[in-house]
Coordinates of C-alpha atoms in Angstrom, one line a residue:
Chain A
X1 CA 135.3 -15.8 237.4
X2 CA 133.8 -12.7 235.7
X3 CA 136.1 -10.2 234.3
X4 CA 134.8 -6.9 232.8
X5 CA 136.7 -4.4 230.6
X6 CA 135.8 -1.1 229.7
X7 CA 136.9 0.4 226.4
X8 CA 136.2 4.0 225.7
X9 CA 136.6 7.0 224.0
X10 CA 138.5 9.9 225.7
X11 CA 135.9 11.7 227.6
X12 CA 133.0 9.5 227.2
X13 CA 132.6 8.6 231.2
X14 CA 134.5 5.1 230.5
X15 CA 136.5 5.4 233.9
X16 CA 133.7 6.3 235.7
X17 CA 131.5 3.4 234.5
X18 CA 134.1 1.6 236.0
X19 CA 134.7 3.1 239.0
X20 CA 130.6 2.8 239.7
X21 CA 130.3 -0.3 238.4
X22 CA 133.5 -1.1 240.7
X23 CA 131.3 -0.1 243.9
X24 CA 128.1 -1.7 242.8
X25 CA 129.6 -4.9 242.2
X26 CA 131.8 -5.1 245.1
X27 CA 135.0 -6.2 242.3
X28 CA 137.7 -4.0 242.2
X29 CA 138.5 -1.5 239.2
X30 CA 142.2 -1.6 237.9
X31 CA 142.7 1.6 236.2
X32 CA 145.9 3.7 237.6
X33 CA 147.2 0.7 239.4
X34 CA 148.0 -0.6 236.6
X35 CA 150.4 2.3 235.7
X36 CA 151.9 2.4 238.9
X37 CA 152.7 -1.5 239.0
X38 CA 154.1 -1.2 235.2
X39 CA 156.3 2.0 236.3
X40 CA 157.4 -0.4 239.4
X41 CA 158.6 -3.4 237.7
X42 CA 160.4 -1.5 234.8
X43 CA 161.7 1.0 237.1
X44 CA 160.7 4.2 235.1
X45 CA 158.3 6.7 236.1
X46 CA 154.6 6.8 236.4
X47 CA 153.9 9.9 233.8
X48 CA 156.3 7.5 231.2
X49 CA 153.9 4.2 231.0
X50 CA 151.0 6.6 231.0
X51 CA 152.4 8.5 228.7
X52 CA 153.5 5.5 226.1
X53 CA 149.9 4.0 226.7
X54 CA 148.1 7.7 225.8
X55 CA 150.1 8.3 222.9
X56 CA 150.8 6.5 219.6
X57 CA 153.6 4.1 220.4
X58 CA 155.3 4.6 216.6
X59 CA 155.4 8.1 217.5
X60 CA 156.8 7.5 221.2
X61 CA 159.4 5.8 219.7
X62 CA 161.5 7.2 217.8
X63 CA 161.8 9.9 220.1
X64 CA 162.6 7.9 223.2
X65 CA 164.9 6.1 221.3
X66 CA 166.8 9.1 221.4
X67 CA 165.7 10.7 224.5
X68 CA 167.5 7.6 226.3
X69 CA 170.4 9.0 226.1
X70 CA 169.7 12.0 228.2
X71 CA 166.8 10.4 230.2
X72 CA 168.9 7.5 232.2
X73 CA 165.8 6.4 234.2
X74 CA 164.3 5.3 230.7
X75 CA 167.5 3.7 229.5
X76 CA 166.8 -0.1 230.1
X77 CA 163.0 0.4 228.6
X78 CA 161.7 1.0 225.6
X79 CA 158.0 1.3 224.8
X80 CA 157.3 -2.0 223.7
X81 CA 159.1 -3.4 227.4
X82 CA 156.7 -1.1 228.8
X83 CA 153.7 -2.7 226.9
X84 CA 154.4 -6.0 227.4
X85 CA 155.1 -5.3 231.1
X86 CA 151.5 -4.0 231.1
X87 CA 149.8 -7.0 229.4
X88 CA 151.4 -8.9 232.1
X89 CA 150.5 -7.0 235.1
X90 CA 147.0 -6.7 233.7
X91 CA 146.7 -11.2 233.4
X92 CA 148.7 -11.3 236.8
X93 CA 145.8 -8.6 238.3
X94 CA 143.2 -10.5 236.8
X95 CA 144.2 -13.8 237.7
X96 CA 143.5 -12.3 241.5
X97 CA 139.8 -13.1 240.5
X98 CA 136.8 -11.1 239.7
X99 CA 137.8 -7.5 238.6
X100 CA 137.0 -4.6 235.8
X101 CA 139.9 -3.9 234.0
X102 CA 139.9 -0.2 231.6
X103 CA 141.5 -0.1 228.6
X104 CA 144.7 -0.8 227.6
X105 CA 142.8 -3.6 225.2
X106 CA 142.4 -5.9 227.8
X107 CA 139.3 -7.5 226.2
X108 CA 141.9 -8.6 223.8
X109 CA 144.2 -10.4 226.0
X110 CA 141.9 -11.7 228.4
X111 CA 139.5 -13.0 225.5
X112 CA 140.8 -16.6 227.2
X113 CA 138.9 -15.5 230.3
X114 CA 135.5 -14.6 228.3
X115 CA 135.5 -11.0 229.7
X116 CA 132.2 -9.3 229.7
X117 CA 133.1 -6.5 226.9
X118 CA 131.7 -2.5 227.3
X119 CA 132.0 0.3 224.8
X120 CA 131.5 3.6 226.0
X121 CA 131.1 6.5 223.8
X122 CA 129.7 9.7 223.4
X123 CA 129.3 12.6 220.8
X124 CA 131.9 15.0 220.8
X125 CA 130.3 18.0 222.7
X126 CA 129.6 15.6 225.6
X127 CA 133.4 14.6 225.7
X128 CA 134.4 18.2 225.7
X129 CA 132.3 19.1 228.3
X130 CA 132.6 16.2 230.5
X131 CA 136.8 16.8 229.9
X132 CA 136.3 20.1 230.9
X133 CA 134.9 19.5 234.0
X134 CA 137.1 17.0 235.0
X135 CA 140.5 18.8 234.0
X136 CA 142.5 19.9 236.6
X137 CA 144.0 22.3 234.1
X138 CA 142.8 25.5 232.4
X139 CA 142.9 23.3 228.9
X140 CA 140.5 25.5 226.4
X141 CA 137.8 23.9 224.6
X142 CA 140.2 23.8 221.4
X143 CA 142.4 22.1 223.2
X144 CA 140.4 19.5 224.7
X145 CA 139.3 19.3 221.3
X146 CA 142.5 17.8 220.0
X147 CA 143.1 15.8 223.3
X148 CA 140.2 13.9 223.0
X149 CA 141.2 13.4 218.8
X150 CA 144.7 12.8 219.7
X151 CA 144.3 10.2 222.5
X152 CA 141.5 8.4 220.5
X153 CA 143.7 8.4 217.5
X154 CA 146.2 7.1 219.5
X155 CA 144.5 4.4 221.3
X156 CA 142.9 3.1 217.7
X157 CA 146.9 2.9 216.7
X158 CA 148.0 1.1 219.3
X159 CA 145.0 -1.6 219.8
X160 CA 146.2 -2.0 215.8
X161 CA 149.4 -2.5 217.0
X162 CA 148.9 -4.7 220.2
X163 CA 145.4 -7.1 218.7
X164 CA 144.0 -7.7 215.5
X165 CA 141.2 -6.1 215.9
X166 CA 140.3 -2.3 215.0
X167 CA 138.9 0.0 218.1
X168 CA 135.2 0.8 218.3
X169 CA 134.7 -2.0 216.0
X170 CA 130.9 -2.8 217.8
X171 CA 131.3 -6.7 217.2
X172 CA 133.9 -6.7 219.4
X173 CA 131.7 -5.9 222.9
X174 CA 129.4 -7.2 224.8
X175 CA 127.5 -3.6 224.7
X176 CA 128.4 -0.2 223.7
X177 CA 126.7 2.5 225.9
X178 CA 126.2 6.0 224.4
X179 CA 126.8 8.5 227.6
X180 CA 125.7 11.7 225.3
X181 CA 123.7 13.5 227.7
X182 CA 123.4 11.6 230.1
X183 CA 124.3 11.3 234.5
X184 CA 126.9 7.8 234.4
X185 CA 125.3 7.5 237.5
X186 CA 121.7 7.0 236.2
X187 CA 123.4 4.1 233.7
X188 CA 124.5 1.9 236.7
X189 CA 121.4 -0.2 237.6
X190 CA 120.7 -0.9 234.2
X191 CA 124.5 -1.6 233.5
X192 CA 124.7 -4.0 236.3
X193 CA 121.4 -6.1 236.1
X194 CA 122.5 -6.6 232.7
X195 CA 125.7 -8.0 233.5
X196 CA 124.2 -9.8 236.2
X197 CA 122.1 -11.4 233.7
X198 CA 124.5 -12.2 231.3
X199 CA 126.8 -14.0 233.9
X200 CA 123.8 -16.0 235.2
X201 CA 124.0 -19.0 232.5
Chain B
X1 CA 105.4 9.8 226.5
X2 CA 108.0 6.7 226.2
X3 CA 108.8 5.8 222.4
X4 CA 111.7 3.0 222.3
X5 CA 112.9 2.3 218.7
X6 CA 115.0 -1.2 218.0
X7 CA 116.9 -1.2 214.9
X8 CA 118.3 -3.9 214.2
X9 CA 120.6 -6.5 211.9
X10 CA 118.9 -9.3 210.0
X11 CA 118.6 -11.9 212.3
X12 CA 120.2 -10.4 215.3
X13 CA 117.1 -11.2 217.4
X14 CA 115.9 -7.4 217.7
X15 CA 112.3 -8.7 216.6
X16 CA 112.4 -10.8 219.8
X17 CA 113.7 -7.9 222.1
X18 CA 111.3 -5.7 221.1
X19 CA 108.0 -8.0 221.5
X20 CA 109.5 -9.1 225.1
X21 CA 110.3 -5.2 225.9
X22 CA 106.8 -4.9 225.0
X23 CA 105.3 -7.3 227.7
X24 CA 108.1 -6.3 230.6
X25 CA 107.5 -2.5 229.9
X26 CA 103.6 -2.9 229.6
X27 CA 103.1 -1.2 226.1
X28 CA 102.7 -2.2 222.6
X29 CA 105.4 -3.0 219.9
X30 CA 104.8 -1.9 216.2
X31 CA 106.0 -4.3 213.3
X32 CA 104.0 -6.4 211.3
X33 CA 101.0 -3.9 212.2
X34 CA 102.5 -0.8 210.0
X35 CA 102.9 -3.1 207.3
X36 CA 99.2 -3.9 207.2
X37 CA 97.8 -0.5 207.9
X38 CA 100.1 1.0 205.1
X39 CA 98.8 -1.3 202.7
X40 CA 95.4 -0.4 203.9
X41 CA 95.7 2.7 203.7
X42 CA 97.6 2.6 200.2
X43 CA 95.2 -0.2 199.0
X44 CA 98.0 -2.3 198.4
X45 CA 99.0 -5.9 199.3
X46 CA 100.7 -6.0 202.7
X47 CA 103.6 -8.4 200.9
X48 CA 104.5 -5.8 198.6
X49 CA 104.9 -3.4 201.6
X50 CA 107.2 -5.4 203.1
X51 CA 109.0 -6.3 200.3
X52 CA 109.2 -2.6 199.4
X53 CA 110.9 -2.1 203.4
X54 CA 113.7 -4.6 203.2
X55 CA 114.2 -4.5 199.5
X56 CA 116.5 -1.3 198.1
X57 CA 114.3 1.1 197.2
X58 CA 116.1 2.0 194.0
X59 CA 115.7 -1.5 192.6
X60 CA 112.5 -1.9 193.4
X61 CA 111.0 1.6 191.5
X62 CA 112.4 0.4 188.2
X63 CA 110.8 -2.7 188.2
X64 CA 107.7 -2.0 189.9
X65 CA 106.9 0.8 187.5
X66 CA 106.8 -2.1 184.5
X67 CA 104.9 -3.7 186.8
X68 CA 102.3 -1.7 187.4
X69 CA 101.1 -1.9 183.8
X70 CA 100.7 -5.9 184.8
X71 CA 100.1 -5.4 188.2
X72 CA 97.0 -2.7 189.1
X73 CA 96.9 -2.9 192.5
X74 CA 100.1 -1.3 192.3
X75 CA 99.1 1.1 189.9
X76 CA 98.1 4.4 191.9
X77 CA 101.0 3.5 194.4
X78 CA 104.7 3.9 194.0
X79 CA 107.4 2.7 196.2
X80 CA 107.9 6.3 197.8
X81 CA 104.2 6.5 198.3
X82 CA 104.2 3.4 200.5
X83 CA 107.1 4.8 202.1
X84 CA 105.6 8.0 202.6
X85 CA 102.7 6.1 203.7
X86 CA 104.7 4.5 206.2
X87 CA 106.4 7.2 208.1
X88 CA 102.4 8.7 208.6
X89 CA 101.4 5.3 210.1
X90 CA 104.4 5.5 212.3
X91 CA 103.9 9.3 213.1
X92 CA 100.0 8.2 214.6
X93 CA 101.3 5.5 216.1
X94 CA 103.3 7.2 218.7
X95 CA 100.7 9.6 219.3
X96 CA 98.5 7.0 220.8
X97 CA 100.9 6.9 224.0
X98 CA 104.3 5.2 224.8
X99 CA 105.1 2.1 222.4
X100 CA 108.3 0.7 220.9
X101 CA 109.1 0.2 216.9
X102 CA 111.0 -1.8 215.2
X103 CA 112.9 -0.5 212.0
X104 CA 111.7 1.6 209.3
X105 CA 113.9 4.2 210.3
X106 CA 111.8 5.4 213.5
X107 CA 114.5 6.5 215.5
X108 CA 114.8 9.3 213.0
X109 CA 111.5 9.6 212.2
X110 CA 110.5 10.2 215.7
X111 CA 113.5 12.5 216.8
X112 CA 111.4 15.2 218.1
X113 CA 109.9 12.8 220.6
X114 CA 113.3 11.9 221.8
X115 CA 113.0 8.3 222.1
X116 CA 115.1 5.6 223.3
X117 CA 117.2 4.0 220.1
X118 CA 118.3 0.5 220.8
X119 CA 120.5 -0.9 217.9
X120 CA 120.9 -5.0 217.7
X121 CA 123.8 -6.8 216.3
X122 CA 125.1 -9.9 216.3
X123 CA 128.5 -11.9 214.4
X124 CA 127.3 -13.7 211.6
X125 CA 127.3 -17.6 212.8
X126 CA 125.2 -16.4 215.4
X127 CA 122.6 -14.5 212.8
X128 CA 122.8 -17.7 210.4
X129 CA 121.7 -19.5 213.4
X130 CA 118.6 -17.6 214.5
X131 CA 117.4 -17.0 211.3
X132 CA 117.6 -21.2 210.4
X133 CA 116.0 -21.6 213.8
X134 CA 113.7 -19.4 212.6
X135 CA 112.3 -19.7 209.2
X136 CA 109.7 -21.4 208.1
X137 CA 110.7 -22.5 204.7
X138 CA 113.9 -24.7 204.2
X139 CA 116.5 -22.1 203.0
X140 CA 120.1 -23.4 202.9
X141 CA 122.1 -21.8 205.2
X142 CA 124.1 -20.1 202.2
X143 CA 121.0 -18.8 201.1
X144 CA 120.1 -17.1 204.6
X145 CA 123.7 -15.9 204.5
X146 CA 122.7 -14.3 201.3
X147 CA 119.4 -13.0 202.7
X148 CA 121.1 -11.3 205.5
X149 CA 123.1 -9.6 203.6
X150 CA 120.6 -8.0 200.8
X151 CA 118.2 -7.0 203.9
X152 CA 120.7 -5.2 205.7
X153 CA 121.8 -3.7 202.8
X154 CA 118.9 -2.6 201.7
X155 CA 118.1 -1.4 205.3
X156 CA 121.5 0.6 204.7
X157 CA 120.3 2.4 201.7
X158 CA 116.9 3.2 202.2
X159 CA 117.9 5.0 205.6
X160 CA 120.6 6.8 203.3
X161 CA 117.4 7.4 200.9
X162 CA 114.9 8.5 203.5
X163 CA 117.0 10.4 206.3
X164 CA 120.4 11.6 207.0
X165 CA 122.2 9.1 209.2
X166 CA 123.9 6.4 208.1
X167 CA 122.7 2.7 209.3
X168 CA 124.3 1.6 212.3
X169 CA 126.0 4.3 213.4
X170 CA 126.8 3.9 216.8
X171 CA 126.4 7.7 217.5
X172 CA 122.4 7.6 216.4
X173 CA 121.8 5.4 219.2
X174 CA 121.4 4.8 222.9
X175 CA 122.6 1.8 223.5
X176 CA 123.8 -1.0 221.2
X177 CA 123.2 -4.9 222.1
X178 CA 125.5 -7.5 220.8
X179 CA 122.9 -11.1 220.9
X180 CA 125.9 -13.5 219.5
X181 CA 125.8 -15.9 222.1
X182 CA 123.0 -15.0 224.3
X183 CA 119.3 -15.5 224.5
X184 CA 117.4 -13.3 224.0
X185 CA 115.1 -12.9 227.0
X186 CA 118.1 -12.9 229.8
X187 CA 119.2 -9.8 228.1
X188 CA 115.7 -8.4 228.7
X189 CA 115.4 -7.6 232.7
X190 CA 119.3 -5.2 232.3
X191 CA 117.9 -3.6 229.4
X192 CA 114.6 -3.1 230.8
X193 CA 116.4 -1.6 234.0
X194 CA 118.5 0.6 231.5
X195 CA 115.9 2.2 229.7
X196 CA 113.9 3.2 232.8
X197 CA 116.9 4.8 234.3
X198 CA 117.2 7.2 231.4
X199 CA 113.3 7.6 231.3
X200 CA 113.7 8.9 235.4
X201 CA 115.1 12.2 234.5

C-alpha cells in the first residue's frame, strides 16, 4: 500500500506535483474530490468546506456561528463537523488503496499507513508568479501577495489545531522540494525514481 | 559546469550521499581534501583545520590566540585565516570542472556558479545511530548526542559568521533529504535522477 501526501505552501506547484506525479504513477490524486465528497455528506456547499479548509478555522468560526442563522444550508454544520467529515473521507479514500492525497494534513492522519511525506515550497516571487498565472481572476500582485500569506497562515493554524505538529516543520517529510525557478514538470523523474526507491525495501 | 553542494546535519548521512553521488554522477567530492590543502597551504596541522570547521569560531579565537604563544605552528595563522584559506581552496576547486562539496558553507560560497544545494537531515535516534555505527572510538551514545549537537551548532554559527543565510534554511536550498529510516545508497538513483533533471535546462 503506498500512500503519498503532498504539503505545500500556497503557490509553490504542490497540486501540480501531485497531479504529475498522479499520471506518472498510474495512482490517483485526491485533491477537489475531497471537497466535493465532504460538501456531499454534510450537505453544505462546495465553496463552504473549501472555504473552512483555506481559512483559519478560529476565525471561520465565530462568524459562522452567527452566519447560521441566515445561511440555513450551513445550519446543521459547523466547521469542526466539516473537518472531521474530511479526515474521514480522506482514511475512507485512502483505504481504496494506493493514492496521493494533498494537504489537509493527511500525513498526520495517515501516519498509521507510513505515507511517503513531500514538502513543496518556493520563494515568494515564484509563488506570485506561478499564482498569477494560474488565477482565473484579475487578483494584482499585492493581492496575491496576501493570499499566498493568508492561506499559509492559515494552513500553519489549522495543522496546529488538527496534529501536534507545526507546518513546514522539515522533520516531518520524507523530502521537501524547493520549486523556485524551476518547470514541476522537469521535477517528475527525479520525484518518482525516488519514491520508487524508497518504497522498494 | 555542475557544482552540487550537501550540507548537512551531524550524522545525517550527507558524507555518504555525497561520496556515492560522486561515483553515480562520475565526478569528484571535496571533504577531507580541503582540510589538508588548507593546512598546506596555511602550514598548519590538518586536525586543527578541522577542528577550527566544526568548532564555533568564536570559542576557538580566544583560546587559540593563548595558544599560539605555546603552540607555533599556529602562530602566523588565525582561525579566520584558515577560514579564509578555506573558501580559496574551495573557490579552485570548482574551477577544475563539475564536483560536489560537502559543508563549509559552499552553497554560498559558490552562488555565482549556481549550484545544486542538497541539505541532509535526519531525527535524532536515527543520527545517534549512524554516528555509533560509525565512529571509531567508543563514545557513549550520550556523548555522540552531545557531539551532534556542538557540531551543528557550531555549523549554525560559523555560517551566521561567514555568510548571510542562516543554517538550514529550507529556502537556501534545492532539495532537502530526510535519511531517518533509510539507507543511504537507495536514496541515491531518485536523487541522482533529480539533479540531472534540473541540470537539463
Amino acid at each position: 500500500m503506498r500512500i503519498i501526501t503532498i504539503d505545500r505552501e500556497f503557490g509553490s506547484g504542490g497540486r501540480e506535483i501531485g497531479k504529475r506525479l498522479s499520471d506518472a504513477l498510474g495512482i490517483p490524486v485526491y485533491d477537489e474530490q475531497i471537497i466535493y465528497e465532504v460538501a456531499n455528506e454534510q450537505n453544505i456547499a462546495p465553496e463552504l468546506v473549501e472555504r473552512i479548509s483555506q481559512n483559519d478555522i478560529s476565525r471561520v468560526y465565530p462568524t459562522t456561528i452567527g452566519r447560521t442563522l441566515t445561511a440555513p444550508f450551513f445550519f446543521d454544520s459547523t466547521p469542526i463537523d466539516v473537518l472531521v467529515s474530511q479526515q474521514e473521507v480522506i482514511r475512507k479514500l485512502a483505504s481504496n488503496g494506493d493514492c496521493i492525497i494533498i494537504g489537509r494534513s493527511a500525513d498526520v492522519l495517515m501516519e498509521d499507513m507510513n505515507p511517503f511525506k513531500i514538502f513543496v515550497y518556493a520563494d515568494e516571487k515564484s509563488k506570485v508568479k506561478r499564482s498569477l498565472e494560474r488565477s482565473d481572476t484579475d487578483e494584482s500582485e499585492d493581492e496575491i501577495r496576501r493570499k499566498i500569506k493568508k492561506i499559509d497562515k492559515a494552513r500553519a493554524k489549522n495543522r496546529r489545531l488538527l496534529t501536534d505538529k507545526p507546518w513546514g516543520r522539515i522533520l516531518d517529510y520524507d523530502i521537501c522540494i524547493n520549486t523556485s525557478n524551476k518547470e514541476i514538470k522537469d521535477l517528475i523523474p527525479g520525484l518518482v525514481a525516488y519514491i520508487n526507491e524508497c518504497y522498494k525495501n
